[in-house]
CSV table of C-alpha atoms and ligand atoms in Angstrom, one decimal:
chain,number,residue,atom,x,y,z
A,940,UNK,CA,82.3,84.3,102.9
A,941,UNK,CA,81.7,85.7,106.1
A,942,UNK,CA,77.8,85.8,105.0
A,943,UNK,CA,75.9,84.7,102.4
A,944,UNK,CA,75.9,86.8,99.8
A,945,UNK,CA,72.3,88.4,99.5
A,946,UNK,CA,69.7,87.2,98.1
A,947,UNK,CA,70.7,83.6,97.5
A,948,UNK,CA,69.0,81.8,100.2
A,949,UNK,CA,65.7,84.2,99.0
A,950,UNK,CA,66.9,83.6,95.5
A,951,UNK,CA,64.9,85.5,92.8
A,952,UNK,CA,62.3,88.2,94.3
A,953,UNK,CA,64.3,91.4,92.9
A,954,UNK,CA,64.1,92.9,89.6
A,955,UNK,CA,67.4,93.5,89.3
A,956,UNK,CA,68.4,91.7,86.3
A,957,UNK,CA,65.3,92.0,84.8
A,958,UNK,CA,65.9,93.4,81.0
A,959,UNK,CA,69.4,93.8,82.6
A,960,UNK,CA,72.7,94.6,79.9
A,961,UNK,CA,75.4,94.2,81.6
A,962,UNK,CA,79.0,94.7,80.3
A,963,UNK,CA,82.3,92.7,81.6
A,964,UNK,CA,85.8,94.4,81.0
A,965,UNK,CA,88.0,90.8,80.9
A,966,UNK,CA,87.7,87.7,79.9
A,967,UNK,CA,89.8,86.0,82.4
A,968,UNK,CA,88.1,83.4,85.4
A,969,UNK,CA,87.1,87.0,87.3
A,970,UNK,CA,85.5,88.5,83.9
A,971,UNK,CA,84.2,84.5,83.2
A,972,UNK,CA,82.7,84.0,86.7
A,973,UNK,CA,81.2,87.7,86.7
A,974,UNK,CA,79.2,86.8,83.1
A,975,UNK,CA,78.2,83.5,84.7
A,976,UNK,CA,77.1,85.4,87.8
A,977,UNK,CA,74.9,87.8,85.1
A,978,UNK,CA,73.2,85.5,83.1
A,979,UNK,CA,72.5,83.5,86.0
A,980,UNK,CA,70.4,86.7,87.2
A,981,UNK,CA,68.5,87.3,83.6
A,982,UNK,CA,71.3,90.1,82.5
A,983,UNK,CA,72.2,90.5,78.9
A,984,UNK,CA,76.1,90.1,79.4
A,985,UNK,CA,78.3,91.3,76.6
A,986,UNK,CA,82.5,90.5,77.9
A,987,UNK,CA,85.6,92.3,76.1
A,988,UNK,CA,88.7,90.5,76.9
A,989,UNK,CA,91.9,92.1,75.3
A,990,UNK,CA,94.0,89.1,74.7
A,991,UNK,CA,93.4,87.8,70.8
A,992,UNK,CA,95.8,84.5,72.5
A,993,UNK,CA,93.9,80.9,74.1
A,994,UNK,CA,93.6,82.0,77.4
A,995,UNK,CA,93.9,78.2,78.5
A,996,UNK,CA,97.5,78.5,78.6
A,997,UNK,CA,97.7,81.8,81.0
A,998,UNK,CA,99.1,80.4,84.7
A,999,UNK,CA,99.8,77.6,86.4
A,1000,UNK,CA,98.0,75.9,90.0
A,1001,UNK,CA,95.7,77.6,91.3
A,1002,UNK,CA,93.7,76.4,95.0
A,1003,UNK,CA,90.8,77.1,96.3
A,1004,UNK,CA,88.6,75.6,98.7
A,1005,UNK,CA,86.5,71.9,98.8
A,1006,UNK,CA,83.4,74.1,99.9
A,1007,UNK,CA,83.8,76.6,97.8
A,1008,UNK,CA,84.5,74.2,94.9
A,1009,UNK,CA,80.9,71.8,95.6
A,1010,UNK,CA,79.1,75.0,95.8
A,1011,UNK,CA,80.2,76.7,92.9
A,1012,UNK,CA,79.5,73.1,90.8
A,1013,UNK,CA,76.1,73.2,92.4
A,1014,UNK,CA,75.2,76.4,91.0
A,1015,UNK,CA,76.7,76.1,87.9
A,1016,UNK,CA,79.6,77.7,87.3
A,1017,UNK,CA,81.6,75.2,87.0
A,1018,UNK,CA,81.2,71.1,85.8
A,1019,UNK,CA,81.5,68.6,88.0
A,1020,UNK,CA,83.6,67.0,85.7
A,1021,UNK,CA,86.3,69.2,86.2
A,1022,UNK,CA,89.7,67.1,86.6
A,1023,UNK,CA,91.0,68.8,90.5
A,1024,UNK,CA,93.9,67.2,92.8
A,1025,UNK,CA,91.7,67.4,96.4
A,1026,UNK,CA,94.4,67.4,98.9
A,1027,UNK,CA,93.5,67.2,102.9
A,1028,UNK,CA,96.6,67.7,105.0
A,1029,UNK,CA,99.6,70.2,105.0
A,1030,UNK,CA,103.2,69.1,105.7
A,1031,UNK,CA,105.8,71.1,107.1
A,1032,UNK,CA,109.4,70.0,106.0
A,1033,UNK,CA,112.7,72.0,106.4
A,1034,UNK,CA,116.3,71.0,106.7
A,1035,UNK,CA,117.9,68.7,108.7
A,1036,UNK,CA,120.1,70.6,110.4
A,1037,UNK,CA,124.3,69.2,109.9
A,1038,UNK,CA,122.3,68.1,106.5
A,1039,UNK,CA,120.3,67.6,103.2
A,1040,UNK,CA,117.5,65.7,104.6
A,1041,UNK,CA,114.2,66.6,105.0
A,1042,UNK,CA,112.6,67.3,108.5
A,1043,UNK,CA,108.8,67.0,108.6
A,1044,UNK,CA,108.9,69.8,111.5
A,1045,UNK,CA,104.4,69.6,111.5
A,1046,UNK,CA,101.3,68.4,109.7
A,1047,UNK,CA,98.3,70.4,110.2
A,1048,UNK,CA,94.7,69.6,108.5
A,1049,UNK,CA,94.1,70.8,105.6
A,1050,UNK,CA,91.5,70.4,102.4
A,1051,UNK,CA,92.4,72.2,99.6
A,1052,UNK,CA,91.3,71.8,96.2
A,1053,UNK,CA,93.8,72.5,93.4
A,1054,UNK,CA,93.5,72.9,90.0
A,1055,UNK,CA,95.4,74.1,86.6
A,1056,UNK,CA,94.5,77.3,85.9
A,1057,UNK,CA,93.5,76.6,81.7
A,1058,UNK,CA,91.5,73.6,82.6
A,1059,UNK,CA,89.5,76.5,85.7
A,1060,UNK,CA,88.9,79.2,83.4
A,1061,UNK,CA,87.5,77.1,80.5
A,1062,UNK,CA,85.0,75.6,82.9
A,1063,UNK,CA,83.8,79.1,83.2
A,1064,UNK,CA,84.1,80.2,79.4
A,1065,UNK,CA,81.6,77.1,79.2
A,1066,UNK,CA,79.0,78.1,81.9
A,1067,UNK,CA,79.5,81.6,80.4
A,1068,UNK,CA,78.4,80.4,76.8
A,1069,UNK,CA,74.8,82.8,77.1
A,1070,UNK,CA,77.5,85.7,76.9
A,1071,UNK,CA,78.6,87.9,74.0
A,1072,UNK,CA,82.4,86.6,75.1
A,1073,UNK,CA,84.7,89.1,72.5
A,1074,UNK,CA,88.4,88.3,72.4
A,1075,UNK,CA,90.7,90.3,71.1
A,1076,UNK,CA,88.7,93.4,71.7
A,1077,UNK,CA,91.0,95.8,74.3
A,1078,UNK,CA,88.2,98.0,75.6
A,1079,UNK,CA,90.4,101.9,75.3
A,1080,UNK,CA,88.0,103.5,78.5
A,1081,UNK,CA,84.5,103.4,80.6
A,1082,UNK,CA,83.2,106.3,81.5
A,1083,UNK,CA,79.2,107.2,82.7
A,1084,UNK,CA,76.1,108.9,80.7
A,1085,UNK,CA,74.4,112.1,82.1
A,1086,UNK,CA,71.3,109.0,82.8
A,1087,UNK,CA,74.2,107.4,84.8
A,1088,UNK,CA,74.8,104.2,82.8
A,1089,UNK,CA,78.3,103.4,81.6
A,1090,UNK,CA,80.1,103.1,78.4
A,1091,UNK,CA,82.0,100.7,77.2
A,1092,UNK,CA,85.0,101.9,74.4
A,1093,UNK,CA,86.8,99.9,72.1
A,1094,UNK,CA,88.7,101.0,68.7
A,1095,UNK,CA,84.8,99.2,67.0
A,1096,UNK,CA,83.0,101.9,68.7
A,1097,UNK,CA,81.2,102.5,72.1
A,1098,UNK,CA,78.7,100.2,74.5
A,1099,UNK,CA,76.0,101.2,76.7
A,1100,UNK,CA,75.3,99.4,80.0
A,1101,UNK,CA,73.5,99.5,83.2
A,1102,UNK,CA,76.1,97.8,84.9
A,1103,UNK,CA,79.9,97.5,84.3
A,1104,UNK,CA,82.1,94.9,85.7
A,1105,UNK,CA,85.6,95.2,85.4
A,1106,UNK,CA,87.4,91.9,85.5
A,1107,UNK,CA,90.9,93.1,84.1
A,1108,UNK,CA,93.1,92.7,86.5
A,1109,UNK,CA,95.3,93.8,88.1
A,1110,UNK,CA,96.1,96.9,86.1
A,1111,UNK,CA,92.4,97.4,86.3
A,1112,UNK,CA,91.2,100.6,83.8
A,1113,UNK,CA,87.6,100.1,84.5
A,1114,UNK,CA,89.4,100.7,88.4
A,1115,UNK,CA,90.7,104.1,87.3
A,1116,UNK,CA,87.3,105.1,87.9
A,1117,UNK,CA,86.7,104.0,90.9
A,1118,UNK,CA,90.1,104.6,93.0
A,1119,UNK,CA,91.9,106.9,90.7
A,1120,UNK,CA,95.7,106.9,91.2
A,1121,UNK,CA,95.6,103.9,93.3
A,1122,UNK,CA,99.3,101.7,93.2
A,1123,UNK,CA,100.0,99.2,94.1
A,1124,UNK,CA,102.2,98.4,97.4
A,1125,UNK,CA,105.7,96.4,96.5
A,1126,UNK,CA,106.1,93.7,99.3
A,1127,UNK,CA,109.8,93.8,98.3
A,1128,UNK,CA,110.3,90.7,97.8
A,1129,UNK,CA,109.1,88.2,95.1
A,1130,UNK,CA,107.6,84.5,93.7
A,1131,UNK,CA,108.9,82.1,91.3
A,1132,UNK,CA,106.4,79.9,90.0
A,1133,UNK,CA,107.0,77.2,88.1
A,1134,UNK,CA,105.0,73.6,87.3
A,1135,UNK,CA,106.9,69.9,86.0
A,1136,UNK,CA,105.2,66.7,84.5
A,1137,UNK,CA,105.4,64.3,87.2
A,1138,UNK,CA,107.4,61.9,84.5
A,1139,UNK,CA,110.1,64.4,84.6
A,1140,UNK,CA,110.3,63.2,88.6
A,1141,UNK,CA,110.5,58.9,88.7
A,1142,UNK,CA,113.4,59.1,90.7
A,1143,UNK,CA,111.4,61.3,93.6
A,1144,UNK,CA,109.4,58.9,95.0
A,1145,UNK,CA,109.3,60.1,98.4
A,1146,UNK,CA,108.4,63.9,97.8
A,1147,UNK,CA,105.7,62.6,95.2
A,1148,UNK,CA,104.3,59.9,97.8
A,1149,UNK,CA,103.8,62.6,99.8
A,1150,UNK,CA,102.3,64.8,97.5
A,1151,UNK,CA,99.6,62.8,96.3
A,1152,UNK,CA,98.2,63.0,100.2
A,1153,UNK,CA,99.4,66.6,101.0
A,1154,UNK,CA,100.0,69.9,100.2
A,1155,UNK,CA,103.6,70.5,101.1
A,1156,UNK,CA,105.3,74.0,102.6
A,1157,UNK,CA,109.2,74.1,103.1
A,1158,UNK,CA,110.4,76.6,105.2
A,1159,UNK,CA,114.2,77.9,105.0
A,1160,UNK,CA,116.2,81.2,106.1
A,1161,UNK,CA,114.6,84.6,104.2
A,1162,UNK,CA,111.3,82.7,102.9
A,1163,UNK,CA,109.7,79.4,102.1
A,1164,UNK,CA,108.4,77.6,99.2
A,1165,UNK,CA,105.0,75.5,98.6
A,1166,UNK,CA,104.6,72.4,96.3
A,1167,UNK,CA,101.6,70.7,95.5
A,1168,UNK,CA,99.9,68.4,92.7
A,1169,UNK,CA,97.5,69.4,89.7
A,1170,UNK,CA,95.4,68.6,87.6
A,1171,UNK,CA,97.3,67.4,84.3
A,1172,UNK,CA,96.2,70.4,81.3
A,1173,UNK,CA,94.1,67.2,79.5
A,1174,UNK,CA,92.7,66.4,82.3
A,1175,UNK,CA,93.1,62.5,82.1
A,1176,UNK,CA,92.1,61.5,85.7
A,1177,UNK,CA,94.1,60.7,89.1
A,1178,UNK,CA,97.8,60.0,86.8
A,1179,UNK,CA,97.2,63.0,85.0
A,1180,UNK,CA,99.0,65.1,87.4
A,1181,UNK,CA,101.6,68.0,86.9
A,1182,UNK,CA,103.7,69.1,90.5
A,1183,UNK,CA,103.3,72.8,90.5
A,1184,UNK,CA,105.8,75.1,93.2
A,1185,UNK,CA,106.1,78.5,94.6
A,1186,UNK,CA,109.0,79.9,95.8
A,1187,UNK,CA,109.1,83.6,98.0
A,1188,UNK,CA,111.9,84.9,98.0
A,1189,UNK,CA,114.2,88.6,98.7
A,1190,UNK,CA,116.0,89.1,95.3
A,1191,UNK,CA,119.7,89.5,95.3
A,1192,UNK,CA,120.7,93.2,95.8
A,1193,UNK,CA,121.9,95.5,92.7
A,1194,UNK,CA,122.8,94.2,89.5
A,1195,UNK,CA,120.7,90.8,88.9
A,1196,UNK,CA,117.5,91.0,87.6
A,1197,UNK,CA,114.2,89.1,90.1
A,1198,UNK,CA,113.5,87.2,87.3
A,1199,UNK,CA,116.9,85.1,87.0
A,1200,UNK,CA,115.5,81.6,87.4
A,1201,UNK,CA,119.1,80.6,88.7
A,1202,UNK,CA,119.5,82.6,91.6
A,1203,UNK,CA,115.9,80.6,92.6
A,1204,UNK,CA,117.4,76.6,91.7
A,1205,UNK,CA,120.6,78.0,93.4
A,1206,UNK,CA,118.6,79.3,96.8
A,1207,UNK,CA,116.8,76.1,96.8
A,1208,UNK,CA,120.1,74.1,96.9
A,1209,UNK,CA,121.9,76.1,99.6
A,1210,UNK,CA,118.5,75.3,101.5
A,1211,UNK,CA,115.8,73.1,100.6
A,1212,UNK,CA,116.6,69.8,101.3
A,1213,UNK,CA,118.2,67.9,98.7
A,1214,UNK,CA,115.4,65.8,96.9
A,1215,UNK,CA,113.3,69.5,96.8
A,1216,UNK,CA,116.4,71.4,95.6
A,1217,UNK,CA,117.2,69.1,92.7
A,1218,UNK,CA,112.8,70.0,91.5
A,1219,UNK,CA,113.2,72.9,91.5
A,1220,UNK,CA,116.6,72.4,89.3
A,1221,UNK,CA,114.7,70.5,87.1
A,1222,UNK,CA,113.9,74.0,85.1
A,1223,UNK,CA,114.0,72.5,81.5
A,1224,UNK,CA,110.3,70.8,82.2
A,1225,UNK,CA,109.3,73.6,83.1
A,1226,UNK,CA,108.3,77.3,82.3
A,1227,UNK,CA,109.2,78.8,85.5
A,1228,UNK,CA,108.2,82.7,85.7
A,1229,UNK,CA,108.7,84.8,88.5
A,1230,UNK,CA,106.2,87.7,89.9
A,1231,UNK,CA,107.3,90.9,91.9
A,1232,UNK,CA,105.1,90.4,95.0
A,1233,UNK,CA,102.9,93.5,95.9
A,1234,UNK,CA,99.5,94.1,96.8
A,1235,UNK,CA,96.3,96.9,96.8
A,1236,UNK,CA,92.9,97.3,97.5
A,1237,UNK,CA,90.3,99.6,95.8
A,1238,UNK,CA,88.6,101.7,99.0
A,1239,UNK,CA,85.0,100.9,96.8
A,1240,UNK,CA,84.4,97.2,95.7
A,1241,UNK,CA,81.1,99.1,93.5
A,1242,UNK,CA,79.9,102.8,92.4
A,1243,UNK,CA,77.1,102.4,90.4
A,1244,UNK,CA,77.1,101.3,87.6
A,1245,UNK,CA,80.5,100.3,87.8
A,1246,UNK,CA,82.1,97.2,90.6
A,1247,UNK,CA,85.4,95.5,89.9
A,1248,UNK,CA,85.9,91.9,90.8
A,1249,UNK,CA,89.0,89.8,91.2
A,1250,UNK,CA,92.2,91.2,91.0
A,1251,UNK,CA,90.6,95.2,89.5
A,1252,UNK,CA,89.2,95.1,93.0
A,1253,UNK,CA,92.3,93.7,94.7
A,1254,UNK,CA,95.4,92.2,94.8
A,1255,UNK,CA,96.4,89.9,98.1
A,1256,UNK,CA,100.0,88.5,98.2
A,1257,UNK,CA,99.7,84.9,97.4
A,1258,UNK,CA,100.3,83.3,100.6
A,1259,UNK,CA,96.5,83.6,101.2
A,1260,UNK,CA,95.7,81.7,98.2
A,1261,UNK,CA,92.7,83.8,97.8
A,1262,UNK,CA,93.0,85.6,94.4
A,1263,UNK,CA,91.0,83.3,92.4
A,1264,UNK,CA,89.0,82.1,95.1
A,1265,UNK,CA,87.7,86.4,95.7
A,1266,UNK,CA,86.6,86.4,91.8
A,1267,UNK,CA,84.7,83.5,91.9
A,1268,UNK,CA,83.4,84.5,95.7
A,1269,UNK,CA,82.5,87.9,93.9
A,1270,UNK,CA,80.7,86.8,91.4
A,1271,UNK,CA,78.6,84.3,93.5
A,1272,UNK,CA,77.7,87.8,95.7
A,1273,UNK,CA,77.6,89.8,92.8
A,1274,UNK,CA,74.4,87.3,91.6
A,1275,UNK,CA,72.7,87.2,95.0
A,1276,UNK,CA,72.5,90.6,94.5
A,1277,UNK,CA,70.7,91.3,91.7
A,1278,UNK,CA,68.7,88.9,92.7
A,1279,UNK,CA,68.0,90.2,95.9
A,1280,UNK,CA,68.3,93.5,95.1
A,1281,UNK,CA,65.3,96.0,93.4
A,1282,UNK,CA,67.5,97.8,91.1
A,1283,UNK,CA,70.8,97.5,89.4
A,1284,UNK,CA,71.8,100.8,91.7
A,1285,UNK,CA,71.0,98.8,94.7
A,1286,UNK,CA,72.1,95.1,93.8
A,1287,UNK,CA,75.8,96.9,93.3
A,1288,UNK,CA,75.0,98.7,96.4
A,1289,UNK,CA,74.7,95.3,98.5
A,1290,UNK,CA,77.6,94.7,96.3
A,1291,UNK,CA,80.3,96.6,98.0
A,1292,UNK,CA,79.0,96.6,101.5
A,1293,UNK,CA,80.4,92.5,101.5
A,1294,UNK,CA,83.5,92.8,98.4
A,1295,UNK,CA,84.7,95.4,100.1
A,1296,UNK,CA,85.4,95.0,103.5
A,1297,UNK,CA,86.5,91.5,102.6
A,1298,UNK,CA,89.2,92.5,99.8
A,1299,UNK,CA,90.4,94.7,102.8
A,1300,UNK,CA,90.7,91.9,105.0
A,1301,UNK,CA,92.8,89.9,102.7
A,1302,UNK,CA,95.4,92.3,101.9
A,1303,UNK,CA,95.5,93.0,106.0
A,1304,UNK,CA,96.5,88.6,105.5
A,1305,UNK,CA,97.9,88.5,102.7
A,1306,UNK,CA,101.1,91.2,105.0
A,1307,UNK,CA,101.1,89.4,107.8
A,1308,UNK,CA,101.5,86.5,106.3
A,1309,UNK,CA,104.1,87.7,104.1
A,1310,UNK,CA,106.2,89.3,107.0
A,1311,UNK,CA,105.9,85.8,109.4
A,1312,UNK,CA,106.8,83.9,106.0
A,1313,UNK,CA,109.0,85.9,104.7
A,1314,UNK,CA,110.5,88.9,105.9
A,1315,UNK,CA,110.6,87.7,109.2
A,1316,UNK,CA,110.9,84.0,108.9
A,1317,UNK,CA,111.3,82.0,112.0
A,1318,UNK,CA,114.4,80.0,113.0
A,1319,UNK,CA,112.7,76.7,111.1
A,1320,UNK,CA,115.3,74.3,112.0
A,1321,UNK,CA,113.9,74.4,116.1
A,1322,UNK,CA,109.9,74.5,115.3
A,1323,UNK,CA,107.5,71.4,116.3
A,1324,UNK,CA,103.9,70.5,116.0
A,1325,UNK,CA,103.3,73.1,118.4
A,1326,UNK,CA,105.2,75.8,117.7
A,1327,UNK,CA,103.8,75.8,113.8
A,1328,UNK,CA,100.3,76.2,115.2
A,1329,UNK,CA,101.2,78.9,117.9
A,1330,UNK,CA,102.7,80.5,115.2
A,1331,UNK,CA,100.4,80.5,112.6
A,1332,UNK,CA,97.3,81.3,114.9
A,1333,UNK,CA,99.3,84.3,115.8
A,1334,UNK,CA,100.2,85.0,112.4
A,1335,UNK,CA,96.4,85.3,111.3
A,1336,UNK,CA,95.8,87.6,114.4
A,1337,UNK,CA,92.0,86.2,115.2
A,1338,UNK,CA,91.1,86.8,111.6
A,1339,UNK,CA,90.6,83.0,109.1
A,1340,UNK,CA,92.1,81.7,105.9
A,1341,UNK,CA,90.8,78.0,104.7
A,1342,UNK,CA,94.7,77.3,104.8
A,1343,UNK,CA,94.5,77.2,108.5
A,1344,UNK,CA,91.9,75.2,108.8
A,1345,UNK,CA,92.6,74.1,112.4
A,1346,UNK,CA,94.8,76.0,113.8
A,1347,UNK,CA,92.2,77.0,117.2
A,1348,UNK,CA,91.3,80.4,115.3
A,1349,UNK,CA,89.2,82.0,118.0
A,1350,UNK,CA,85.5,80.9,117.4
A,1351,UNK,CA,83.4,83.9,115.4
A,1352,UNK,CA,87.0,85.7,114.6
A,1353,UNK,CA,87.1,87.6,111.2
A,1354,UNK,CA,85.6,86.3,108.3
A,1355,UNK,CA,86.4,82.9,107.1
A,1356,UNK,CA,88.8,82.9,103.6
A,1357,UNK,CA,86.6,80.8,100.4
A,1358,UNK,CA,84.3,78.7,102.7
A,1359,UNK,CA,82.2,79.5,100.4
B,2320,FAD,C1,101.9,82.6,92.7
B,2320,FAD,C2,101.1,83.2,92.7
B,2320,FAD,C3,99.8,82.2,92.8
B,2320,FAD,C4,99.0,82.5,93.0
B,2320,FAD,N1,98.0,81.6,93.6
B,2320,FAD,C5,96.7,81.2,93.9
B,2320,FAD,C6,96.0,80.4,94.6
B,2320,FAD,O1,96.2,79.2,95.0
B,2320,FAD,N2,94.3,80.5,94.8
B,2320,FAD,C7,93.9,81.6,94.1
B,2320,FAD,O2,93.0,81.1,94.2
B,2320,FAD,N3,94.5,82.5,93.9
B,2320,FAD,C8,95.7,82.7,93.1
B,2320,FAD,N4,96.6,83.4,92.4
B,2320,FAD,C9,95.3,84.9,92.3
B,2320,FAD,C10,95.4,84.3,91.3
B,2320,FAD,O3,96.0,83.9,89.3
B,2320,FAD,C11,94.8,85.6,90.5
B,2320,FAD,O4,94.3,86.8,91.9
B,2320,FAD,C12,93.2,85.4,89.3
B,2320,FAD,O5,94.2,84.9,88.2
B,2320,FAD,C13,92.9,86.7,89.1
B,2320,FAD,O6,92.5,86.6,88.4
B,2320,FAD,P1,91.3,88.0,87.2
B,2320,FAD,O7,91.2,87.0,86.5
B,2320,FAD,O8,91.0,89.3,88.2
B,2320,FAD,O9,92.7,88.7,86.3
B,2320,FAD,P2,93.3,88.6,85.3
B,2320,FAD,O10,93.9,86.4,85.4
B,2320,FAD,O11,95.1,89.7,85.2
B,2320,FAD,O12,92.5,88.9,83.7
B,2320,FAD,C14,92.2,90.1,84.0
B,2320,FAD,C15,92.2,89.6,82.5
B,2320,FAD,O13,91.5,90.9,81.7
B,2320,FAD,C16,91.6,91.4,80.1
B,2320,FAD,N5,92.1,92.7,80.0
B,2320,FAD,C17,93.0,93.6,80.4
B,2320,FAD,N6,93.1,94.9,80.7
B,2320,FAD,C18,91.7,95.0,78.9
B,2320,FAD,C19,91.2,95.7,78.8
B,2320,FAD,N7,91.8,97.3,78.7
B,2320,FAD,N8,90.5,95.4,77.5
B,2320,FAD,C20,89.9,94.7,77.5
B,2320,FAD,N9,90.4,93.6,78.4
B,2320,FAD,C21,91.8,93.5,79.5
B,2320,FAD,C22,93.5,90.9,80.9
B,2320,FAD,O14,93.5,90.6,78.8
B,2320,FAD,C23,93.1,89.2,81.0
B,2320,FAD,O15,92.7,88.3,80.6
B,2320,FAD,C24,97.9,83.4,92.5
B,2320,FAD,C25,98.7,84.4,92.1
B,2320,FAD,C26,100.2,84.2,92.0
B,2320,FAD,C27,100.9,85.2,91.5
């Protein structure tokens, strides 16, 4: 975050959360993080989660900045025992001209803390134990009372709150109150994600050795893939790892569904170095999913008594690896604002002042990264270290991202994504 969340240094001088009743719509990453923020600031928190199922089975790898991870552990949002798979380097590969072997063309310092989505959610859920968490309780609508409080309606009835956090994801119902008619802007391409157990890759020693110390980007004409290790779902230590990957490509035109996993395997076979194409081909071991890439950004992250968090507030293209990061920073910001401000409304105004521009910045950054890495890919075959560093600097255009820690961003430019 560019600036410390309001109140984090002064801690607890405000009164905003004293006796505060806070409702949270959505109980995923953003919802649980918001609940922790509310509890820590002294509010009485109720979470409504539509899904009755186990959320820890959702999602795959989530990368966050090491500094944010440390801050969340120190602040009690995440237990220190939550497994992570940190690496400090990014390696750029492409297929060597005229063959199927890999050519490494750049290496950059890029410290990241990859997490398992399920373990991250579980850790936040545990930290939010002090909240009432209603599973299988969809919110049917939200509204304002004449006294300026928020109403949350479910099939069981309605409750009023001083503050309601909309953490209900990219199709947020809460967002409709703040930004009616806002629609996602499609990027025109998609991302295929998958995970594989390392046991399925025993004959891929080269890639595995590389991935133990680095995360890998593979450039090909028309897109790229990223590969990294995450903790396994059991969290059983450094040897319990999954390989996570995401391949970005423009789906073929007519007559084919973009979620055809055959397409992405064929694409990897045509363009990736052989060993990496084989990893993508190991589909029988993985639940591969396809998301059309899109983005959106609410023009205001809060309008008392409502605030938006995580994907409800804005969806960035995944190249920024910042959706969950943003949700976690949203929570830290809310906690600080509740501690610092004299009233809930003031706290939400502080929140909006910080989080609205950050959401807009990330959407813009995601578009630039998408243009550079999918829509108008460079000729990877001629790229070298100097060319990659210069191309990254030009793509960032003065903004910053924790994924590009040391490519020479101009000092003071932009707010640092996720440096926490
Ligand atoms: C390919 C890809 C890679 C990514 N990689 C990264 C990464 O490396 N790092 C990173 O930071 N981010 C990453 N992200 C983004 C990240 O996954 C999301 O931004 C984040 O998980 C959003 O969390 P959320 O809690 O806001 O939304 P969601 O996880 O969508 O949760 C919303 C919740 O609200 C509930 N809900 C919805 N409507 C209602 C209702 N009416 N009543 C009650 N409950 C409701 C839903 O059931 C759901 O549980 C990636 C995304 C993609 C697609």
